[in-house]
Tab-separated table of C-alpha atoms in Angstrom:
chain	number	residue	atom	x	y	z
A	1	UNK	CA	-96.331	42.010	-56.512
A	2	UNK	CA	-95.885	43.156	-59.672
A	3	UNK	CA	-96.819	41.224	-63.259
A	4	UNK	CA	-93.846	40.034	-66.065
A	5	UNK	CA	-94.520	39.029	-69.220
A	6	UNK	CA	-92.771	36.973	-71.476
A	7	UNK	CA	-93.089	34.668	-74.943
A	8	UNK	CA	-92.593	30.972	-74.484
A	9	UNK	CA	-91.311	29.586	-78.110
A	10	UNK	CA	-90.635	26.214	-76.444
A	11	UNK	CA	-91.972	23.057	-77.836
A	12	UNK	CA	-92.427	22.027	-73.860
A	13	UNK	CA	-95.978	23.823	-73.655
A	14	UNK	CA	-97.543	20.621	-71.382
A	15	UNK	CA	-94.750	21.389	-69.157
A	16	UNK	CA	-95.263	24.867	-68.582
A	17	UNK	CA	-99.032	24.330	-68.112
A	18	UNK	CA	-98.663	21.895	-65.587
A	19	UNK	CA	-95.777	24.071	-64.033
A	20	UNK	CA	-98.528	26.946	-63.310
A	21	UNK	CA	-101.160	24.449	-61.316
A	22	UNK	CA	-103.708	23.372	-63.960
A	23	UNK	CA	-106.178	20.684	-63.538
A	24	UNK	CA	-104.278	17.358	-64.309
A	25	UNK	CA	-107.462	15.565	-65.375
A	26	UNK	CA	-107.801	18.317	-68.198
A	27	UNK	CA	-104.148	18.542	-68.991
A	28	UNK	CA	-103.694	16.712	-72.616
A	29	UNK	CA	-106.804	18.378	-73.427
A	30	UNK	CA	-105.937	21.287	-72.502
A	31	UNK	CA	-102.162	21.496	-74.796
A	32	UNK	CA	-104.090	20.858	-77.656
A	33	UNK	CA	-105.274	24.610	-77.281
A	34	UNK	CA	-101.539	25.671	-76.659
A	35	UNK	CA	-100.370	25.112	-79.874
A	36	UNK	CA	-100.124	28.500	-81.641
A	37	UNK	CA	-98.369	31.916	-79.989
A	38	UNK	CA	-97.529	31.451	-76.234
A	39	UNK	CA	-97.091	33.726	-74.360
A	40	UNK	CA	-96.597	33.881	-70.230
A	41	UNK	CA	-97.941	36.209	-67.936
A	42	UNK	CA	-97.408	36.117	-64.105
A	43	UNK	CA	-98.055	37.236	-60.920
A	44	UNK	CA	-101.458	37.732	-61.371
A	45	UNK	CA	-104.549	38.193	-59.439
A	46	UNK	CA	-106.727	35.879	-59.473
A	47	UNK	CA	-109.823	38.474	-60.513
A	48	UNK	CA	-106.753	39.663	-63.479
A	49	UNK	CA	-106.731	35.636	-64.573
A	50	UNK	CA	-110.009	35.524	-65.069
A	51	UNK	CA	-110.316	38.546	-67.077
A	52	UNK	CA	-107.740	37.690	-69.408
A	53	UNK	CA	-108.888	33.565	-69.846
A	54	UNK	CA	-112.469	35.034	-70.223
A	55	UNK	CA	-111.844	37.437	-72.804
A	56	UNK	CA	-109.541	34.928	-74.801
A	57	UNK	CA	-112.014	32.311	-74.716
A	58	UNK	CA	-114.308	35.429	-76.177
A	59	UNK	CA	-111.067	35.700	-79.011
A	60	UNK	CA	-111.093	31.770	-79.989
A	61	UNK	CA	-107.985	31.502	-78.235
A	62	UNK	CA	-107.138	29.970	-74.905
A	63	UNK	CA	-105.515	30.628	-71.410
A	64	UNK	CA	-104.417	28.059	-68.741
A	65	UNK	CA	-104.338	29.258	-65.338
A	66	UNK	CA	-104.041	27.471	-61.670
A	67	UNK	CA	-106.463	25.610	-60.870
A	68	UNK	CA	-107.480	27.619	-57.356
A	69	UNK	CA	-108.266	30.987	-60.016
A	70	UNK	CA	-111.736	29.417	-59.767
A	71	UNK	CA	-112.766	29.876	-56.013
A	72	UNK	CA	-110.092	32.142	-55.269
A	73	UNK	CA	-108.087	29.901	-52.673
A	74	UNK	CA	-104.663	31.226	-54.231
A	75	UNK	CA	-103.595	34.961	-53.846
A	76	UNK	CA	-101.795	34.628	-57.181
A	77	UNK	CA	-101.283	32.896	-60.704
A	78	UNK	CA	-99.227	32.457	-63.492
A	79	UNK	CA	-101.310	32.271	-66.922
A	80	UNK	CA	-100.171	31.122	-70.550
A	81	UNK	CA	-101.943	32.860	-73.392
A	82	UNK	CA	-102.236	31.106	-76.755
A	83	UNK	CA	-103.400	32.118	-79.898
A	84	UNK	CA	-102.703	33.549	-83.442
A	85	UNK	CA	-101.599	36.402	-84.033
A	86	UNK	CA	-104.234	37.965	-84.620
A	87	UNK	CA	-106.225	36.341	-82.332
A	88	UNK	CA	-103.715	37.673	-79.611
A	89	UNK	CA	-104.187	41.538	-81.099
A	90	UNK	CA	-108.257	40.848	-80.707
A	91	UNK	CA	-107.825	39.847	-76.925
A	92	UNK	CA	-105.000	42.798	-76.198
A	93	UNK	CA	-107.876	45.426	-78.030
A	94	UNK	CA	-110.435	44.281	-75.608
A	95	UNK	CA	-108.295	43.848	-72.980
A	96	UNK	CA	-107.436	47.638	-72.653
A	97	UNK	CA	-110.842	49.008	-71.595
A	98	UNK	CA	-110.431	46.307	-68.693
A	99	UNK	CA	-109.396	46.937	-65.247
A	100	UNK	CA	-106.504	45.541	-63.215
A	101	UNK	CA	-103.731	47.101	-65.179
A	102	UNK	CA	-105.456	45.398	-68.257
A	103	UNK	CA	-103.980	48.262	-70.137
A	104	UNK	CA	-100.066	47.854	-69.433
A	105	UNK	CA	-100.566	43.760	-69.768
A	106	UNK	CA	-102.199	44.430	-73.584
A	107	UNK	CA	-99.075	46.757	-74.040
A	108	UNK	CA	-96.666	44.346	-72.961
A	109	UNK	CA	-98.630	41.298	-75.016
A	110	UNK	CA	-98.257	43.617	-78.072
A	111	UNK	CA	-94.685	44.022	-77.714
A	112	UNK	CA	-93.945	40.429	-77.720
A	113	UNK	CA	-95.805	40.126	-80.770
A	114	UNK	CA	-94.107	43.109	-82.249
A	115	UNK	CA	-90.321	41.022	-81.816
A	116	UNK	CA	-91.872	37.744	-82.822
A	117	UNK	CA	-92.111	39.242	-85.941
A	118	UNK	CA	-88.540	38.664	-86.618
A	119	UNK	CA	-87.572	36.877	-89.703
A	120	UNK	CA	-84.876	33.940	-89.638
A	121	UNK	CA	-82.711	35.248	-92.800
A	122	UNK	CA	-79.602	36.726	-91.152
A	123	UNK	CA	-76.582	34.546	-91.319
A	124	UNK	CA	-75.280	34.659	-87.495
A	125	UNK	CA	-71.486	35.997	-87.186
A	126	UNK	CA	-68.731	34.510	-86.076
A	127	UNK	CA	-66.712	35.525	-82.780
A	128	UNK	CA	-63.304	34.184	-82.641
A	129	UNK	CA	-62.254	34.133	-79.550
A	130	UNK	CA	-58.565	35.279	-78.821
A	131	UNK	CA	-57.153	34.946	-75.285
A	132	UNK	CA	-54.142	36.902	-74.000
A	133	UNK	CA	-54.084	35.065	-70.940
A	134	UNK	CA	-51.800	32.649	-69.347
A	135	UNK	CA	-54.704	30.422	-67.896
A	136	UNK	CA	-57.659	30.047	-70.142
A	137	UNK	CA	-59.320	26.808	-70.089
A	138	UNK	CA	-58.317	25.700	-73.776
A	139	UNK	CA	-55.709	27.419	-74.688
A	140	UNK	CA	-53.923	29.459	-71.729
A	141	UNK	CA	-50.122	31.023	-72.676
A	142	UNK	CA	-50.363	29.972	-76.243
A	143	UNK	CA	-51.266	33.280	-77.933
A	144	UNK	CA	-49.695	35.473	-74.264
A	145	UNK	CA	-47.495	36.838	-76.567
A	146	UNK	CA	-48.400	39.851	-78.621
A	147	UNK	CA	-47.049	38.591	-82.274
A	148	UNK	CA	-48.525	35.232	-81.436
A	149	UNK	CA	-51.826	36.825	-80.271
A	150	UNK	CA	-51.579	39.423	-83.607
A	151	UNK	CA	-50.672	35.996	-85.745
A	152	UNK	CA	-53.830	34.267	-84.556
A	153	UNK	CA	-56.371	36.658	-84.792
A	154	UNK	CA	-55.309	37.049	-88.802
A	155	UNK	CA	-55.437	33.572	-88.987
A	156	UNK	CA	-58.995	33.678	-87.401
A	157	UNK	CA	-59.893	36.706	-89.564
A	158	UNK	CA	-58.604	34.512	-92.764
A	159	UNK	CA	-60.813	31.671	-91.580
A	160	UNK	CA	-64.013	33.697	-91.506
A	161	UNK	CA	-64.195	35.836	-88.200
A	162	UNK	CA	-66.535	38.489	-88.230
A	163	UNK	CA	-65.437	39.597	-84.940
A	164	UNK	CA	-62.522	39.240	-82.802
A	165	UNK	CA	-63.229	38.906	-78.775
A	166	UNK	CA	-59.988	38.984	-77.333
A	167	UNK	CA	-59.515	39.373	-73.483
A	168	UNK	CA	-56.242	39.138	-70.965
A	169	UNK	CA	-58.151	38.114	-67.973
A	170	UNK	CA	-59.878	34.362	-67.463
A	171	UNK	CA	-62.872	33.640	-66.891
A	172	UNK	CA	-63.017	29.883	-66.079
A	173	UNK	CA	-64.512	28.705	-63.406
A	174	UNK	CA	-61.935	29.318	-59.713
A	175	UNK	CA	-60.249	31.934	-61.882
A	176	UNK	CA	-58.047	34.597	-60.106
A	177	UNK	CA	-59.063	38.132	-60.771
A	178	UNK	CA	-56.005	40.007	-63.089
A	179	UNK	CA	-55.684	44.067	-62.558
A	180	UNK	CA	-56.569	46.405	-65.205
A	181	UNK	CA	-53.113	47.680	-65.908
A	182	UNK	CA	-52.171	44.262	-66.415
A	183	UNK	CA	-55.113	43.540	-69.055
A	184	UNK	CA	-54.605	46.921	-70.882
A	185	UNK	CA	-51.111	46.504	-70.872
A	186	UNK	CA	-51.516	42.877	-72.587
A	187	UNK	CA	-54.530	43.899	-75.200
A	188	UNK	CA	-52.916	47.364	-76.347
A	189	UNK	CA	-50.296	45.905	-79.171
A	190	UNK	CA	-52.656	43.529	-80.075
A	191	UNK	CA	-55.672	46.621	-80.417
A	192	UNK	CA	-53.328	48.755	-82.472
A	193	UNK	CA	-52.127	46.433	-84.728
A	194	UNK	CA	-55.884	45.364	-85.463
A	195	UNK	CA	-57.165	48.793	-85.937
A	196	UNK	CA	-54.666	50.540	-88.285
A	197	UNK	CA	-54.497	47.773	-90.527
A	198	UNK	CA	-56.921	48.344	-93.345
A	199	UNK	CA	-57.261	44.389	-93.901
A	200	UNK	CA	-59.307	44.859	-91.024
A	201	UNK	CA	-61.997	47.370	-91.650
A	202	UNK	CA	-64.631	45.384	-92.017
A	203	UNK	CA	-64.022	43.560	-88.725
A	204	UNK	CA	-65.246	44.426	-85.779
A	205	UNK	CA	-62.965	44.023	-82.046
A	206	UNK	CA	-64.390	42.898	-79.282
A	207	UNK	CA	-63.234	43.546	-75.441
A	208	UNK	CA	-63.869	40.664	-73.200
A	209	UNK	CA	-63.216	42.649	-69.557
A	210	UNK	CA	-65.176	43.164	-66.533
A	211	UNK	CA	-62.739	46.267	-65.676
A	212	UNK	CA	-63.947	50.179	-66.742
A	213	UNK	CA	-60.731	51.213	-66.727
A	214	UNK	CA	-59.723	48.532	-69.696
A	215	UNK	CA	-62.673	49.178	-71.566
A	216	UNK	CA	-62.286	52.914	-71.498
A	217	UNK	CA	-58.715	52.083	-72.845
A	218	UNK	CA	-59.437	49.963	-75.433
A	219	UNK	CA	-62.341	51.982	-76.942
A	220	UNK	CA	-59.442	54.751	-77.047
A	221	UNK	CA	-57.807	52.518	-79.589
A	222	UNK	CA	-61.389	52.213	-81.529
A	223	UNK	CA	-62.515	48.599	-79.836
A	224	UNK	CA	-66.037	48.480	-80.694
A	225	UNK	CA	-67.521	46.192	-78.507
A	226	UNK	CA	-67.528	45.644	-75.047
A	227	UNK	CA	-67.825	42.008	-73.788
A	228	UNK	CA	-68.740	42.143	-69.567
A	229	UNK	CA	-69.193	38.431	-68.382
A	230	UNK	CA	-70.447	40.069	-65.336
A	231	UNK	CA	-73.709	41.728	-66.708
A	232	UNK	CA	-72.693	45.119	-65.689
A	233	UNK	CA	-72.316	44.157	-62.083
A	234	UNK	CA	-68.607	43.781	-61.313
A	235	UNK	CA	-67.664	47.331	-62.019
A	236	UNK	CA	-69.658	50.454	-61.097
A	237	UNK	CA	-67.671	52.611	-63.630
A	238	UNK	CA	-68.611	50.400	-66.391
A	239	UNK	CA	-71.772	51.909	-67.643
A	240	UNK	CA	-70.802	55.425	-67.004
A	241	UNK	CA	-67.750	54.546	-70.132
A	242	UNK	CA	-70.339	52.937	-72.342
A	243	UNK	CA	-72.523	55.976	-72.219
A	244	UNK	CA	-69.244	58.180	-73.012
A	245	UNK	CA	-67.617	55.975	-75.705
A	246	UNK	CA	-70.775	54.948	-77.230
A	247	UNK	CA	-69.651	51.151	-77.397
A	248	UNK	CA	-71.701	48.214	-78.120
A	249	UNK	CA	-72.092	46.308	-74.852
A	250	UNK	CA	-72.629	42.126	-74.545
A	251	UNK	CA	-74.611	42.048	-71.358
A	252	UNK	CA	-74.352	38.250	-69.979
A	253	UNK	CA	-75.950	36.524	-67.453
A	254	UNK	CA	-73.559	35.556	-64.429
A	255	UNK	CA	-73.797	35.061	-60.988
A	256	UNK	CA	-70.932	36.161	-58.480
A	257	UNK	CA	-67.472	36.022	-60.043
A	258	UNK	CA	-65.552	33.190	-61.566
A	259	UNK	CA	-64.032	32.382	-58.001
A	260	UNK	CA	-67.052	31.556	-56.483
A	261	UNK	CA	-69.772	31.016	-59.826
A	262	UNK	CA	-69.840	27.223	-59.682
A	263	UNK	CA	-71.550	27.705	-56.197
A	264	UNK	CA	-74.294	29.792	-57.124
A	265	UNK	CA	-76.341	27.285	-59.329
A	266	UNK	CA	-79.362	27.330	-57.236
A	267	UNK	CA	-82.081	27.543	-59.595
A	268	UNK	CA	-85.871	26.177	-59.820
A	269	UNK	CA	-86.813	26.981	-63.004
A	270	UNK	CA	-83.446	27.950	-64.630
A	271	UNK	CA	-84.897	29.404	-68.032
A	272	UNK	CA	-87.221	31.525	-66.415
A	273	UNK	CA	-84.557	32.821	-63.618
A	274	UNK	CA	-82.005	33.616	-66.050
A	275	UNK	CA	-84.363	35.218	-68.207
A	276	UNK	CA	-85.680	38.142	-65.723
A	277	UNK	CA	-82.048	38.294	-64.515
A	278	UNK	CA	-80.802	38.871	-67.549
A	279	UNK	CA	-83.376	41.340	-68.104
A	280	UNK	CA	-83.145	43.262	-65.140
A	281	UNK	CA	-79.727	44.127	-66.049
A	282	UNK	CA	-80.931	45.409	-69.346
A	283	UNK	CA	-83.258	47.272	-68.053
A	284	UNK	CA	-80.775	49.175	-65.515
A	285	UNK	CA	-78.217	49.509	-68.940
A	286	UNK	CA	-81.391	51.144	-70.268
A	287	UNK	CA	-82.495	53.443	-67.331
A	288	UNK	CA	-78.783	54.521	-67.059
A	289	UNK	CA	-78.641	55.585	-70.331
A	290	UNK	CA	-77.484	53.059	-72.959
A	291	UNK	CA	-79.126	52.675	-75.593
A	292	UNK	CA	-81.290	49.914	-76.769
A	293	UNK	CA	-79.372	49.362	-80.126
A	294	UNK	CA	-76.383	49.321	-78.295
A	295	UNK	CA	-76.974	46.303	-76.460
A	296	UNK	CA	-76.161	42.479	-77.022
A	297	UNK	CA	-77.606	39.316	-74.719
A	298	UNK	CA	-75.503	36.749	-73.920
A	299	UNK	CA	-77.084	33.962	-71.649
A	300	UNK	CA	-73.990	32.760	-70.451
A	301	UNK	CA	-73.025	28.961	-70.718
A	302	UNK	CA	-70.864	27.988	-67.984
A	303	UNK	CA	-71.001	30.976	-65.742
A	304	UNK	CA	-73.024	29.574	-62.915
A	305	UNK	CA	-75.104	26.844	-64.846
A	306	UNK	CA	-74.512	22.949	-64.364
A	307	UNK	CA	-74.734	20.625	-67.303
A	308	UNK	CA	-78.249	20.182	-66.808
A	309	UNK	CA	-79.036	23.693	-66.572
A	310	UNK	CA	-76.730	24.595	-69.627
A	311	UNK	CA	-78.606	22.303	-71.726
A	312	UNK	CA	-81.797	23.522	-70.919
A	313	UNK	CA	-80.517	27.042	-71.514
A	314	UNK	CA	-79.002	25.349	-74.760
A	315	UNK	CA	-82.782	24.162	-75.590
A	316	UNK	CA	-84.738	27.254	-75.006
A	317	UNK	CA	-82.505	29.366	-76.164
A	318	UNK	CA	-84.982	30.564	-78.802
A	319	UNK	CA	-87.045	31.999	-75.830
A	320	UNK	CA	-84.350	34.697	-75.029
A	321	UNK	CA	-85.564	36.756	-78.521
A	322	UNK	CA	-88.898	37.577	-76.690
A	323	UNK	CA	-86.209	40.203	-74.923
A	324	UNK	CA	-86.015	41.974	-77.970
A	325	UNK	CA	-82.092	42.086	-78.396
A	326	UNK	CA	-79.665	40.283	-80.393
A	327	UNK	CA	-78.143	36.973	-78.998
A	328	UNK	CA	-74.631	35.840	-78.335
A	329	UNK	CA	-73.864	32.679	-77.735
A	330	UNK	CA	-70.843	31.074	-76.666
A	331	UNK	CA	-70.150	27.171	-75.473
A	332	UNK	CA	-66.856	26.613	-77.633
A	333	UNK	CA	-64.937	23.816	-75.642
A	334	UNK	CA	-66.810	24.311	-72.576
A	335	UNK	CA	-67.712	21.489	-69.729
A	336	UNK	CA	-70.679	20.526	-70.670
A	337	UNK	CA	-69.937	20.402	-74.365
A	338	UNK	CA	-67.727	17.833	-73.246
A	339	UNK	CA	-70.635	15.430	-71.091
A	340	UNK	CA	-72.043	14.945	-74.387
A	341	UNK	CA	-68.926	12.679	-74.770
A	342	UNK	CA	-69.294	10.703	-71.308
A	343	UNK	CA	-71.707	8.418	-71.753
A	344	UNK	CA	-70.349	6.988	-75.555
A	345	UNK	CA	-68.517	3.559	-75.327
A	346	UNK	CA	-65.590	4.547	-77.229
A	347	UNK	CA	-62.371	5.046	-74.684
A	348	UNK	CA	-60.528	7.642	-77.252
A	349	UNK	CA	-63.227	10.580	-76.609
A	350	UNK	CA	-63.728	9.976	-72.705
A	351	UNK	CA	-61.174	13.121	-72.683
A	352	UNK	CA	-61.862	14.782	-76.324
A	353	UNK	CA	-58.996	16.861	-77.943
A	354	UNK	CA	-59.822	20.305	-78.866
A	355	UNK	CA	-60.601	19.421	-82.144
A	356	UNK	CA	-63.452	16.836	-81.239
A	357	UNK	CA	-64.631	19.570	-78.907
A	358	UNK	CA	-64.342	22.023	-81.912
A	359	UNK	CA	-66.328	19.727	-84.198
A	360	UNK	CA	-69.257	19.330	-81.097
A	361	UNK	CA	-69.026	23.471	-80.825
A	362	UNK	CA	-69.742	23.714	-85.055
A	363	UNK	CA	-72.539	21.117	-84.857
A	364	UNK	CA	-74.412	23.142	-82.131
A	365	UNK	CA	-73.761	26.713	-84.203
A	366	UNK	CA	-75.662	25.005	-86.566
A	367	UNK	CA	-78.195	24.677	-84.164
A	368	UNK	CA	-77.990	27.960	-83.453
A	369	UNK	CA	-78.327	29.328	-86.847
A	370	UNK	CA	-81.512	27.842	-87.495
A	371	UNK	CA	-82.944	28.813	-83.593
A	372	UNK	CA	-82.210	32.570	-84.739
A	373	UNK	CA	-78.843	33.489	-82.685
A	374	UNK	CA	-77.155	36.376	-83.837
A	375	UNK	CA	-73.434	35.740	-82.584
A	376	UNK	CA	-71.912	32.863	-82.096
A	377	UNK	CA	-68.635	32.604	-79.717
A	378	UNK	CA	-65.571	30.202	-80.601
A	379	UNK	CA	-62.346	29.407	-80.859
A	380	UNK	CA	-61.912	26.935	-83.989
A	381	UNK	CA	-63.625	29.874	-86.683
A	382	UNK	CA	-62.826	27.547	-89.808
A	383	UNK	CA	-65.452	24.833	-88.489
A	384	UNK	CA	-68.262	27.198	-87.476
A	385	UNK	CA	-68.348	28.742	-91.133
A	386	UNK	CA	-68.346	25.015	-93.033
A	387	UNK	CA	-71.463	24.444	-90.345
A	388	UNK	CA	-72.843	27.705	-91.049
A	389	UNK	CA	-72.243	27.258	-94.787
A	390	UNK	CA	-73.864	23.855	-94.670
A	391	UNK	CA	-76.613	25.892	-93.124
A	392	UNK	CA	-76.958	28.091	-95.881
A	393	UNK	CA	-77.437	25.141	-98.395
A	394	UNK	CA	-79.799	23.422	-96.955
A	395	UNK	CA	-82.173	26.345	-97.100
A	396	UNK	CA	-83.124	26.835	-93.736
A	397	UNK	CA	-83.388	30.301	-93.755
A	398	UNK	CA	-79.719	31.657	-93.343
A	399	UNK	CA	-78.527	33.360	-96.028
């Protein structure tokens, strides 16, 4: 069995320390020393545990392990770490001349530190989203048409888009698949117009397809981004025309296709599942060649997530940075933007208009802004920048 590592930035630390079997008697006592840098560690021996508790208690830090580390009558345990900073560098030096693959878990406890480094100070940009489709969720067969489609995205661009994701195939949940010709044959006006026009250097287009053959197309026309919901898994062709064109590649977390995604939900610890999914893709992106500053996370709202999971997703989203790429985010008009709404008294928003769901997605870019996210997805671009602006004033550390 091998070990993973990974940071936990959630305020939820009692959970997490119950989660791995310690003593409930010595729980609240025990958060108290959680309250600094935490980082998770897994899979490990119980003889690793105790190495790595004993030399942070040797570090003024702490680690919380299972209870059963003690006399051995588990074959495994998770363990969270907590400390400074530089408390956690003390532990990691000593840690190396241990045994157990001490070495590799010091590395790995370094490297989180390394990207928790970043600094909050980047103002996150803003994805319009542009569908060429005739059944999108929102806004299917309004923009099918090319000057419609070309008319919006200036209009988007005008608003404040840094980006412009525009796809031909959708993605909802139950979705029918649509055939590459068809999506190329749908983006390609809408490509050209946005490349050659110099209003538009500065802007950057995004391809939303699971298909290598569109992609390939559409970085032709200079696309610069590729935007797979499927993580890299629906097309075996896809990485191989990443590594040629050199595109920047959104790799989100999905399970199965939109046909069958709402079935596939079947998490117990949804964060932490997503997470190593998520990064297991990366990692074969990596191994095949892309690389590393090429790559974008997305955790995927909606795409095989419930409400409850998508809200805990939405909560510890911060978590995802411990991956060491930037974050995408979209939930613009989706499902469970929309529960928010069912449980107020007030008839008129049990089935919200697009522009109460628009005025939901800017509230929770705010959110996002201040947790750190780098991109943020959606279709009404004129809302997200007033939040993001507000953002900005208020001095949180968005500039």
């Amino acid at each position: 069995m091998q070990f993973k590592v990974r940071r936990i930035f959630s305020d939820d630390i009692k959970n997490e320390i119950e989660k791995i079997g310690f003593s409930p008697s010595y729980l609240d006592y025990g958060v108290n020393k959680h309250k600094f840098l935490n980082i998770k560690i897994y899979n490990l021996k119980p003889e690793a545990a105790t190495i790595i508790k004993e030399t942070a208690l040797s570090s003024n830090c702490d680690a919380a392990v299972h209870r059963g580390v003690l006399d051995h009558s588990i074959k495994s345990s998770n363990l969270v770490l907590s400390g400074t900073a530089a408390q956690l560098e003390i532990v990691c030096e000593k840690l190396k001349n241990q045994q157990f693959s001490m070495q590799k878990i010091a590395d790995e406890i370094l490297k989180q530190l390394e990207i928790s480094n970043f600094v909050y100070c980047s103002r996150p940009e803003i994805m319009g989203i542009l569908n060429i489709t005739e059944d999108s969720f929102s806004d299917g067969g309004r923009f099918l048409n090319p000057k419609s489609a070309i008319e919006h995205a200036y209009k988007m661009i005008e608003d404040g888009a840094d980006i412009i994701d525009t796809g031909a195939e959708s993605t909802r949940p139950g979705a029918e698949a649509i055939p590459p010709d068809i999506e190329t044959e749908r983006l390609t006006p809408v490509v050209k117009e946005l490349k050659q026009n110099s209003a538009c250097k500065n802007i950057k287009i995004s391809i939303d397809t699971r298909n290598a053959g569109t992609a390939r197309a559409m970085t032709n026309l200079g696309a610069d981004i590729i935007n797979d919901v499927s993580g890299l898994t629906y097309d075996k062709n896809m990485i191989a025309v990443l590594k040629e064109t050199g595109a920047n590649i959104v790799i989100m977390h999905s399970r199965g296709t939109p046909k069958d995604m709402d079935t596939l939900c079947n998490y117990k610890d949804t964060t932490e599942e997503v997470y190593f999914e998520l990064q297991d893709r990366v990692q074969t992106a990596l191994n095949s060649g892309i690389q590393q500053d090429k790559i974008i996370i997305d955790p995927g709202f909606g795409f095989a997530k419930n409400n409850k999971q998508n809200f805990e997703i939405l909560k510890k989203i911060e978590e995802f940075k411990s991956l060491g790429f930037p974050i995408l985010a979209g939930l613009s008009r989706k499902r469970f933007v929309k529960s928010i709404l069912e449980n107020i008294a007030d008839s008129r928003l049990k089935r919200p208009d697009n522009d109460t769901l628009d005025d939901l997605t800017a509230q929770l870019s705010f959110y996002f802004a201040i947790k750190g996210v780098n991109i943020i997805r959606v279709h009404n671009v004129l809302k997200t920048k007033q939040a993001l602006d507000l953002a900005g004033h208020l001095s949180l550390g968005i500039s």
